[in-house]
PDB file of C-alpha atoms in Angstrom:
ATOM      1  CA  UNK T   1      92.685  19.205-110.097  1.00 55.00           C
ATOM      2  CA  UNK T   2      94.000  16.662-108.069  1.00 58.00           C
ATOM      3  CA  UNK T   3      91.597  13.964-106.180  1.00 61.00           C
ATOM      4  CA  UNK T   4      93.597  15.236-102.731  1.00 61.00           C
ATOM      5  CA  UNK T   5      92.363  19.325-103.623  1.00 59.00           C
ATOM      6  CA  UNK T   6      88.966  18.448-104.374  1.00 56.00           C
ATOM      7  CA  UNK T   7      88.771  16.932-101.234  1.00 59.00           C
ATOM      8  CA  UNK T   8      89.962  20.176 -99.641  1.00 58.00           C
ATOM      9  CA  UNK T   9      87.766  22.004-101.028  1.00 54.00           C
ATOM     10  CA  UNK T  10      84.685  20.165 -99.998  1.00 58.00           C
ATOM     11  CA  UNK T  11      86.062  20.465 -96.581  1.00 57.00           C
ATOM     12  CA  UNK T  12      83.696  22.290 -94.599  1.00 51.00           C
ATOM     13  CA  UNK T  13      84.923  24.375 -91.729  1.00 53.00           C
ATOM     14  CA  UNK T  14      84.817  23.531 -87.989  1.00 49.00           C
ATOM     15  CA  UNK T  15      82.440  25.532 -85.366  1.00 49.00           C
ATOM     16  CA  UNK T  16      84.595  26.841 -82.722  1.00 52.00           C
ATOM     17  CA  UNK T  17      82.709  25.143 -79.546  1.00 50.00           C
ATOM     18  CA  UNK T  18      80.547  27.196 -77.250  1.00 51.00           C
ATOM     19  CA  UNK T  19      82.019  28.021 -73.995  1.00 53.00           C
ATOM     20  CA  UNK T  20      79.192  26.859 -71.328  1.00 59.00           C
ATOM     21  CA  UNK T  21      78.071  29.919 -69.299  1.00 57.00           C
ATOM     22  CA  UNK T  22      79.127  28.571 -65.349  1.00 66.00           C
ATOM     23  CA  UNK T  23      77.545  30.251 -62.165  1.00 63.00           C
ATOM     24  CA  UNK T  24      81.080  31.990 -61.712  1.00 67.00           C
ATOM     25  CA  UNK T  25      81.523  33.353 -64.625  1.00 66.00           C
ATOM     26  CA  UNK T  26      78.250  34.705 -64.523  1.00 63.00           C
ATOM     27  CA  UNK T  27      79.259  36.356 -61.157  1.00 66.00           C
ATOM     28  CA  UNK T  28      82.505  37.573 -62.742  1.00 66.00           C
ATOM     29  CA  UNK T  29      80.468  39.495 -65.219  1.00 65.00           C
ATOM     30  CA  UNK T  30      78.905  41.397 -62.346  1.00 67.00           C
ATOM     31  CA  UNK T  31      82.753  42.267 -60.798  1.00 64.00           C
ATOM     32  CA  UNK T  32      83.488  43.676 -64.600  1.00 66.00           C
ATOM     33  CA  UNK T  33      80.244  46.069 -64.586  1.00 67.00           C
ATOM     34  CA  UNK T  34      81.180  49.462 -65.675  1.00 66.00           C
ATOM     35  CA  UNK T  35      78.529  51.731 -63.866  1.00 68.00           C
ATOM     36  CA  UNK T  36      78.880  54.815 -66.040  1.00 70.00           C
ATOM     37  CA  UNK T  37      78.382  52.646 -69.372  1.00 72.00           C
ATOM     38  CA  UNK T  38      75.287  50.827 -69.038  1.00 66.00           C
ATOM     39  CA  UNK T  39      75.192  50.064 -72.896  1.00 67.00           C
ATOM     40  CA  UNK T  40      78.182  47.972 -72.409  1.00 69.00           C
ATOM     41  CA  UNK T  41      76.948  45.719 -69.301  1.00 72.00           C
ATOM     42  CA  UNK T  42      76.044  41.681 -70.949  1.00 74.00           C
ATOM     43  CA  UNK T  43      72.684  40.735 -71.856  1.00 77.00           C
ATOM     44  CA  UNK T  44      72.375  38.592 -68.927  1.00 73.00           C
ATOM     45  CA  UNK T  45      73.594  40.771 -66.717  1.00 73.00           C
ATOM     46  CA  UNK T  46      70.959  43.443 -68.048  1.00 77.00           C
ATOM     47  CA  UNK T  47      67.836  40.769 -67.840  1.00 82.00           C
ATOM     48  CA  UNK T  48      68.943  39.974 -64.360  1.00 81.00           C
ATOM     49  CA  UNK T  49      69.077  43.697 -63.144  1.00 80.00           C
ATOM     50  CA  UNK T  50      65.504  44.436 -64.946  1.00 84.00           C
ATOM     51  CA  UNK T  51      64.036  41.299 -63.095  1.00 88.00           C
ATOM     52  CA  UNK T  52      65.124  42.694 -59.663  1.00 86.00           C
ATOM     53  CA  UNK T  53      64.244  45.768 -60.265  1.00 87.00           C
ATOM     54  CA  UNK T  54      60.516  44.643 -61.784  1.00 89.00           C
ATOM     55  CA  UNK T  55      60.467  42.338 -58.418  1.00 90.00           C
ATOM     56  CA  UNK T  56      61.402  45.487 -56.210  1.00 89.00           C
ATOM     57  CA  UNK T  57      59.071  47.364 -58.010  1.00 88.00           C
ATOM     58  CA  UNK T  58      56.735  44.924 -57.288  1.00 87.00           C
ATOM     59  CA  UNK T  59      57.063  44.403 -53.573  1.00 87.00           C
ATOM     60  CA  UNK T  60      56.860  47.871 -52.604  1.00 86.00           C
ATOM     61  CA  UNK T  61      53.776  48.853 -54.676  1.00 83.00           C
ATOM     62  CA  UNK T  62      52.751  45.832 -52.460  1.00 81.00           C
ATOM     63  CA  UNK T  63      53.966  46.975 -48.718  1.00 81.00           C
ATOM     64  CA  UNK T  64      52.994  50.756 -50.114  1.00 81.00           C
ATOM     65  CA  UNK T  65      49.832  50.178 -52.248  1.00 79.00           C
ATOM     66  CA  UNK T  66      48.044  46.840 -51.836  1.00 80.00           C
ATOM     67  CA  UNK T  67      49.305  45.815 -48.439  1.00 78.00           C
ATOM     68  CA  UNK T  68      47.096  48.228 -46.818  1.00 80.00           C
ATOM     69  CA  UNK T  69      43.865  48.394 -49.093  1.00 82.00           C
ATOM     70  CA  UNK T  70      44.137  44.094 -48.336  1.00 84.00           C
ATOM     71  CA  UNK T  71      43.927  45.362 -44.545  1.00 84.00           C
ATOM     72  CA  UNK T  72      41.363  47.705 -45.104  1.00 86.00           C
ATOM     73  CA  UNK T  73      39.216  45.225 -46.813  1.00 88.00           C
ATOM     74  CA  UNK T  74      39.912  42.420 -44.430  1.00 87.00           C
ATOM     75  CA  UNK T  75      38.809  45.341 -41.741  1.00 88.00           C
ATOM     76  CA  UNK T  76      35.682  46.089 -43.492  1.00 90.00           C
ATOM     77  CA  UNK T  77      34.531  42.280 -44.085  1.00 89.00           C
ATOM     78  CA  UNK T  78      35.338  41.739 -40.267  1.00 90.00           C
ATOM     79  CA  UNK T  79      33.307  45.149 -39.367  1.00 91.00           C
ATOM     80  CA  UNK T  80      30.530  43.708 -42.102  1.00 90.00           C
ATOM     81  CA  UNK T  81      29.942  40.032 -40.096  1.00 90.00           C
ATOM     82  CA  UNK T  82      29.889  42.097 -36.803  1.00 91.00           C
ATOM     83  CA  UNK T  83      27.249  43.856 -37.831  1.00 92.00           C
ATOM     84  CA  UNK T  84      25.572  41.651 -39.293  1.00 91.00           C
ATOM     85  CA  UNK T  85      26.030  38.923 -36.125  1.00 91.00           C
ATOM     86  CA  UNK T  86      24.574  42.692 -34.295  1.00 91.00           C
ATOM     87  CA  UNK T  87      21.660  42.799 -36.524  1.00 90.00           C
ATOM     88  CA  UNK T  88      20.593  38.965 -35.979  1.00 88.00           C
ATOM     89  CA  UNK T  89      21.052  39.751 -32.626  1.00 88.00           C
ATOM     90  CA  UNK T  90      18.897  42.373 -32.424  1.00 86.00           C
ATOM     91  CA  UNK T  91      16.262  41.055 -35.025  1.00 84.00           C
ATOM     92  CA  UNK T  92      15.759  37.981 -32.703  1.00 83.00           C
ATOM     93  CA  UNK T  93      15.384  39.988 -29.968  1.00 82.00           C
ATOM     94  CA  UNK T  94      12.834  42.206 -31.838  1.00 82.00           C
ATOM     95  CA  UNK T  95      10.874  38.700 -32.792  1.00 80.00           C
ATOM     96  CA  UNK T  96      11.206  37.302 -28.729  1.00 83.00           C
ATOM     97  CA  UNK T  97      10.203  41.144 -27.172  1.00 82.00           C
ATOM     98  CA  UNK T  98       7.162  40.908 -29.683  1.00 79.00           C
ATOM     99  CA  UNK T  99       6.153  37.374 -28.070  1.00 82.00           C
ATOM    100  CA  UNK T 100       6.858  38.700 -24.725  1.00 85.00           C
ATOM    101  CA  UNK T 101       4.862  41.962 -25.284  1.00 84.00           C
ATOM    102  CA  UNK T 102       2.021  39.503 -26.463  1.00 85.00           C
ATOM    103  CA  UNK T 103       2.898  36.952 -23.336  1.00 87.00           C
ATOM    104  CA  UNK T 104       2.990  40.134 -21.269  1.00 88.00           C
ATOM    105  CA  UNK T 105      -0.674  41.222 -22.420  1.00 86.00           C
ATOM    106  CA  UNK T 106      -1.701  38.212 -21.595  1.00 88.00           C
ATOM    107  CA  UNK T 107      -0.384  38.022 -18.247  1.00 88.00           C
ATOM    108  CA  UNK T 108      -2.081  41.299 -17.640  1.00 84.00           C
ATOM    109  CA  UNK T 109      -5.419  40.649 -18.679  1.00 84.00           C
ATOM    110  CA  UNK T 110      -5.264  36.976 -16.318  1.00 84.00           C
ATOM    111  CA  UNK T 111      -4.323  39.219 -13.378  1.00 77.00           C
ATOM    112  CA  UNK T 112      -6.951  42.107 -14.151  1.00 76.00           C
ATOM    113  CA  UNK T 113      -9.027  38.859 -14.340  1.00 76.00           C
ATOM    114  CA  UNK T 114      -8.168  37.316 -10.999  1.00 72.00           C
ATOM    115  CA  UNK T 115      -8.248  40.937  -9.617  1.00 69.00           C
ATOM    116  CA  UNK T 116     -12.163  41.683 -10.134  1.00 69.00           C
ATOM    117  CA  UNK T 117     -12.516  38.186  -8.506  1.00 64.00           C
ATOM    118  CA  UNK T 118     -11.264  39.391  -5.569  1.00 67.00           C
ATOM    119  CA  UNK T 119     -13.749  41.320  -3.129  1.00 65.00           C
ATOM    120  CA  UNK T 120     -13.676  44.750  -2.046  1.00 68.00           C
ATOM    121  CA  UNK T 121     -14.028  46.071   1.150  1.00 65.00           C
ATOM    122  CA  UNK T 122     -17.608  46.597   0.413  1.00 66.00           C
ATOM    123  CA  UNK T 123     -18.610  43.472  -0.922  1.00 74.00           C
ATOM    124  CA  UNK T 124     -17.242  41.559   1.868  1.00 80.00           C
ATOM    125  CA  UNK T 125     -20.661  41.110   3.833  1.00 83.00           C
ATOM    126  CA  UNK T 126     -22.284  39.636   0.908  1.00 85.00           C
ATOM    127  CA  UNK T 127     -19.328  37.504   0.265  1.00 84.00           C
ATOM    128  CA  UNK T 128     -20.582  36.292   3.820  1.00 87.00           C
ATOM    129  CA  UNK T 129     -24.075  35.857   2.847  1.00 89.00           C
ATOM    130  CA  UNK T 130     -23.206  33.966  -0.234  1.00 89.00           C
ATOM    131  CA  UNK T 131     -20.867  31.604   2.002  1.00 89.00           C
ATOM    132  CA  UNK T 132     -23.939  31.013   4.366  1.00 89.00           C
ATOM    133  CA  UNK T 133     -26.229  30.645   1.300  1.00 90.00           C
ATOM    134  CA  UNK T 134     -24.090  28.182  -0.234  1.00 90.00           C
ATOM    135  CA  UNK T 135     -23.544  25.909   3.598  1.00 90.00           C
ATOM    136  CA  UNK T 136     -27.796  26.140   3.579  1.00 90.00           C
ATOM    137  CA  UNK T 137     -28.363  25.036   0.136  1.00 91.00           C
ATOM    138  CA  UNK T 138     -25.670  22.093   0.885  1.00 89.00           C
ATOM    139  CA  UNK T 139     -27.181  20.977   4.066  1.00 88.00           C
ATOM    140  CA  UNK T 140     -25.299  22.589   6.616  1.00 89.00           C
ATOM    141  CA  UNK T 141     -26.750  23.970  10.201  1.00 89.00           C
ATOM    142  CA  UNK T 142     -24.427  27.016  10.942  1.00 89.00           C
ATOM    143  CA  UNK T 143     -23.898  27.667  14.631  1.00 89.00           C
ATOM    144  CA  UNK T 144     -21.525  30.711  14.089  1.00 88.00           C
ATOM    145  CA  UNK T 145     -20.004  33.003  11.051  1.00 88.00           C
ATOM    146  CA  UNK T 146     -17.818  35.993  12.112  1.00 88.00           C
ATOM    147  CA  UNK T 147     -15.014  38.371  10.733  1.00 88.00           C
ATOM    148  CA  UNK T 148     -11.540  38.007  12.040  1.00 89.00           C
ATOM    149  CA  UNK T 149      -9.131  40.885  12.113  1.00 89.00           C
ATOM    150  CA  UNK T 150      -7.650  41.232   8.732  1.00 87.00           C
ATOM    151  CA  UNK T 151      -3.943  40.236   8.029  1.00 87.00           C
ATOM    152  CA  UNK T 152      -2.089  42.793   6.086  1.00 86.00           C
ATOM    153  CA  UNK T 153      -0.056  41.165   3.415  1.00 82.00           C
ATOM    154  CA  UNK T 154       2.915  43.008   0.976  1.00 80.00           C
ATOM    155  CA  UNK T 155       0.612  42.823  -1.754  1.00 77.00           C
ATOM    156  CA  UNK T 156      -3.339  42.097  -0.787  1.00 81.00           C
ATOM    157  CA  UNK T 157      -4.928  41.967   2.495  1.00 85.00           C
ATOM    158  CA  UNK T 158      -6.417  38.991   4.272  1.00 87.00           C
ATOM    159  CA  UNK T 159      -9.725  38.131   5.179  1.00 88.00           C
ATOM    160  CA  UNK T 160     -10.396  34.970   7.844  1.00 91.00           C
ATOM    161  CA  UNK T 161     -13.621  34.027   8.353  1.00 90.00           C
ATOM    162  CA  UNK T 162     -14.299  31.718  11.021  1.00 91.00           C
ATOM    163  CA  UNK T 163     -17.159  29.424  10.065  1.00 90.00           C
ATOM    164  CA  UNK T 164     -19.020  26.783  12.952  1.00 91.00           C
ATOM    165  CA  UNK T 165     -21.353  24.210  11.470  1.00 90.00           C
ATOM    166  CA  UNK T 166     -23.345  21.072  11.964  1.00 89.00           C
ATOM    167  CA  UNK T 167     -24.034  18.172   8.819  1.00 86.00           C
ATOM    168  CA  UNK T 168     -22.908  14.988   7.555  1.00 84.00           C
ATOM    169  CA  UNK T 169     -19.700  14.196   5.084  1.00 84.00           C
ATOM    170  CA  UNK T 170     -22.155  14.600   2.058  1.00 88.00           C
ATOM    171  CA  UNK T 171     -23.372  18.123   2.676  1.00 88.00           C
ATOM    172  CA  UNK T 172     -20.064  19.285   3.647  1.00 88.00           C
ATOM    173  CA  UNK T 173     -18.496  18.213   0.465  1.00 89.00           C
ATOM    174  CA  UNK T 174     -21.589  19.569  -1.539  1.00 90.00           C
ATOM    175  CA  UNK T 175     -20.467  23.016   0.647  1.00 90.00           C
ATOM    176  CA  UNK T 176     -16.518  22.401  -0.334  1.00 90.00           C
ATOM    177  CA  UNK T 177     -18.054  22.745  -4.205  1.00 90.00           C
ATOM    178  CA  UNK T 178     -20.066  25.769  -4.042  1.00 90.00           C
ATOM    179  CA  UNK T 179     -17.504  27.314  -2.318  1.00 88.00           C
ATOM    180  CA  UNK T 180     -15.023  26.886  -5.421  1.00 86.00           C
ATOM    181  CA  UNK T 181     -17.968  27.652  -7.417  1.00 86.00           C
ATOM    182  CA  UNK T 182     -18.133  31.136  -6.075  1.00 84.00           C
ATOM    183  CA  UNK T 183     -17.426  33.824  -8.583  1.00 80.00           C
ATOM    184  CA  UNK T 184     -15.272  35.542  -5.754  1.00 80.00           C
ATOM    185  CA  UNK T 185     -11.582  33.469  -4.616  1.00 82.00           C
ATOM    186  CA  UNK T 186     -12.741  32.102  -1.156  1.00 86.00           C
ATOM    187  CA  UNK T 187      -9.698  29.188   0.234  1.00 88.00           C
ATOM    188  CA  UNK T 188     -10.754  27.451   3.117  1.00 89.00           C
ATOM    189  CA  UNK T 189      -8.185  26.286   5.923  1.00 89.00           C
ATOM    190  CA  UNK T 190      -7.849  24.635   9.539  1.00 87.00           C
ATOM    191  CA  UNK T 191     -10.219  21.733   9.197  1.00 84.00           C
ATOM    192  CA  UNK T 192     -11.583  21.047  12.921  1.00 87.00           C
ATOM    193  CA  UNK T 193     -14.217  17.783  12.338  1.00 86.00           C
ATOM    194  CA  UNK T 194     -15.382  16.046  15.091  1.00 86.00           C
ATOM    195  CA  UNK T 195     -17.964  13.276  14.619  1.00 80.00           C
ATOM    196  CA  UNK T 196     -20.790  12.601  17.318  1.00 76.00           C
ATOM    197  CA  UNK T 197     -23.844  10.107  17.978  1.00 70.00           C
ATOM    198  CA  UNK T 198     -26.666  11.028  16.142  1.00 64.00           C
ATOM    199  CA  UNK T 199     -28.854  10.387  18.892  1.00 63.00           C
ATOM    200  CA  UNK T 200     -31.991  13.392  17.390  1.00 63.00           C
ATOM    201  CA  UNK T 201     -32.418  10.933  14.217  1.00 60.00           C
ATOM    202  CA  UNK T 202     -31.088   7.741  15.724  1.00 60.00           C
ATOM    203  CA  UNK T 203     -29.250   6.893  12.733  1.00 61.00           C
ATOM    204  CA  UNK T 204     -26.042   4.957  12.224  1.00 64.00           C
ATOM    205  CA  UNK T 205     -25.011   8.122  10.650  1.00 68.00           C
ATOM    206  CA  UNK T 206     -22.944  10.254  13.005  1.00 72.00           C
ATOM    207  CA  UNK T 207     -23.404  13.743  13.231  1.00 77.00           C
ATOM    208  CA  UNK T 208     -20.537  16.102  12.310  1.00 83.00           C
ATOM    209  CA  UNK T 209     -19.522  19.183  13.783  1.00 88.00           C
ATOM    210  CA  UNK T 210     -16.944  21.488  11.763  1.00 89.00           C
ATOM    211  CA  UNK T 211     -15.125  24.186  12.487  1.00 91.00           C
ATOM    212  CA  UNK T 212     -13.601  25.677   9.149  1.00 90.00           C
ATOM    213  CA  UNK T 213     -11.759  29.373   8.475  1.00 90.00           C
ATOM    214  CA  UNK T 214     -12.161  30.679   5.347  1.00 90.00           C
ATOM    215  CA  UNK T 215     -10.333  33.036   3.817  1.00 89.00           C
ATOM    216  CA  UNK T 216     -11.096  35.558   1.213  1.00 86.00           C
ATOM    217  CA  UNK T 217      -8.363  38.373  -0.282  1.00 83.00           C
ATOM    218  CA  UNK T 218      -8.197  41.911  -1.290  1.00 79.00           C
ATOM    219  CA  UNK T 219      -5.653  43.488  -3.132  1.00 76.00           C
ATOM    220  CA  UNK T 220      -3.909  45.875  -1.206  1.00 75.00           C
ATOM    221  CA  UNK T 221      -3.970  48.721  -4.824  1.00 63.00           C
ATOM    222  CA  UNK T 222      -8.079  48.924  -4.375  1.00 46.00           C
ATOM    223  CA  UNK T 223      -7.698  49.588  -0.524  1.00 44.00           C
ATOM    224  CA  UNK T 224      -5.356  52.345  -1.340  1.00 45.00           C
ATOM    225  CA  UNK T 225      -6.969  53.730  -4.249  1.00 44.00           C
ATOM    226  CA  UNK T 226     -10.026  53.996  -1.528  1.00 43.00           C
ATOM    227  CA  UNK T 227      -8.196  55.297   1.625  1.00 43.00           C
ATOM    228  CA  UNK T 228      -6.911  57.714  -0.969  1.00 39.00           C
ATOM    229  CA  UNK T 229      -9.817  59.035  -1.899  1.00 39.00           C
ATOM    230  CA  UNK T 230     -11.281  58.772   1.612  1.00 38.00           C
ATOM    231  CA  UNK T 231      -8.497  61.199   2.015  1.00 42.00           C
ATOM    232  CA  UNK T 232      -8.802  63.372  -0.813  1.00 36.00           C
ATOM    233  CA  UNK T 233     -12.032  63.757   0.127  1.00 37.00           C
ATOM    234  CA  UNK T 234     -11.666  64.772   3.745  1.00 37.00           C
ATOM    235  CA  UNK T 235      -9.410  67.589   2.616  1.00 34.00           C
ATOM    236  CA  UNK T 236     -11.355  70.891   3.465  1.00 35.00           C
ATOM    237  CA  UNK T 237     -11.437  73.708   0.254  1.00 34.00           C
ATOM    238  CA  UNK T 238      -9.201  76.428   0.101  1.00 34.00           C
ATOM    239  CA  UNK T 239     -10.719  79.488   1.796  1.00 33.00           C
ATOM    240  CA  UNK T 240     -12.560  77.840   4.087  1.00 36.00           C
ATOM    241  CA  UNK T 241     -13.115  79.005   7.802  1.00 33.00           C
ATOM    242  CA  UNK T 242     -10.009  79.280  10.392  1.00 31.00           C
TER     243      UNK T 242
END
């Protein structure tokens, strides 16, 4: 054997080259598709058919399935902070009406309070007394203490008493204590003060002359509750005479 047929021999064949698949030819493929022979359709045509149809799948169990159990949740978490924003609501109102209720009670028992402080009709002449009392023990000379007409009010009625008296600035402020001291709400009002010689003690100490009003209140529920049962009371039985 020849050096030149060796050589042959050990030849080894050449690899036809690859054609490179191109976006058009890849379109091509899809105008060559034979729809009633599926079997015969190129692998990359059958890949790219079984991708769209796994992605169309995939979108309509979405818009169909998943789409609307997202909404539903989204719905339910939105209706769950509601209520919950509802109960806070509602528990801090619970926790404020509780301090009202107790702010309430309160209020209640300082107006029962300042009620029995105020006189009733009955006790109004030994309000008077007291007030006299209280002028004496202070070192006032009382020339005159009367009951004025009473001045109906929307809530309480109003009870002036005009007050004339004689003293100095000491027992008139010692007077102006023991009147707040009273355990019944007396105000006092319309301050007349005129100041005089003391000529009786010949002192450089003039003598004072006031003429004070006073006022006292009643609330206007006891007045009712009375006339009420002034009323009931004046109501003859049944069967009586005709």
């Amino acid at each position: 054997m020849s050096r030149d047929e060796f050589d042959e021999l050990n030849q080894s064949p050449v690899a036809p080259a690859k054609k490179k698949m191109t976006l058009d030819k890849f379109l091509q493929q899809f105008n060559t598709l034979d729809p009633n022979n599926y079997g015969s359709w190129p692998l990359s045509v059958k890949i790219t058919c079984w991708i769209f149809i796994v992605l169309l799948v995939l979108l309509l169990s979405y818009f169909v399935m998943i789409k609307g159990k997202i909404e539903a949740i989204d719905g339910a978490h939105a209706q769950e902070q509601n209520l919950l924003n509802e109960f806070r609501e509602k528990e801090s109102k619970l926790r404020n009406l509780q301090q009202y209720q107790t702010q309430l009670q309160d209020m209640e028992a300082r107006f029962n309070q300042q009620l029995d402080q105020l006189p009733k009709e009955t006790e109004i002449p030994g309000l008077v007394e007291d007030i006299n009392v209280t002028g004496v023990n202070s070192g006032l000379k009382f020339k005159n203490i009367r009951l004025e007409p009473e001045v109906k009010q929307e809530f309480f009625i109003e009870q002036p008493i005009s007050m004339e008296a004689t003293g100095d600035y000491h027992a008139f402020g010692s007077f102006v204590s023991g009147i707040a001291g009273l355990s019944r709400i007396v105000t006092l009002h319309d301050f007349e003060i005129t100041a005089t010689e003391n000529a009786e003690k010949k002192s450089d100490i003039p003598k004072i002359d006031y003429v004070v009003k006073a006022k006292t209140y009643r609330y206007i529920g006891n007045n009712a509750d009375s006339t009420t049962e002034t009323d009931a009371s004046a109501v003859p039985p049944a069967g009586g005479a005709q």
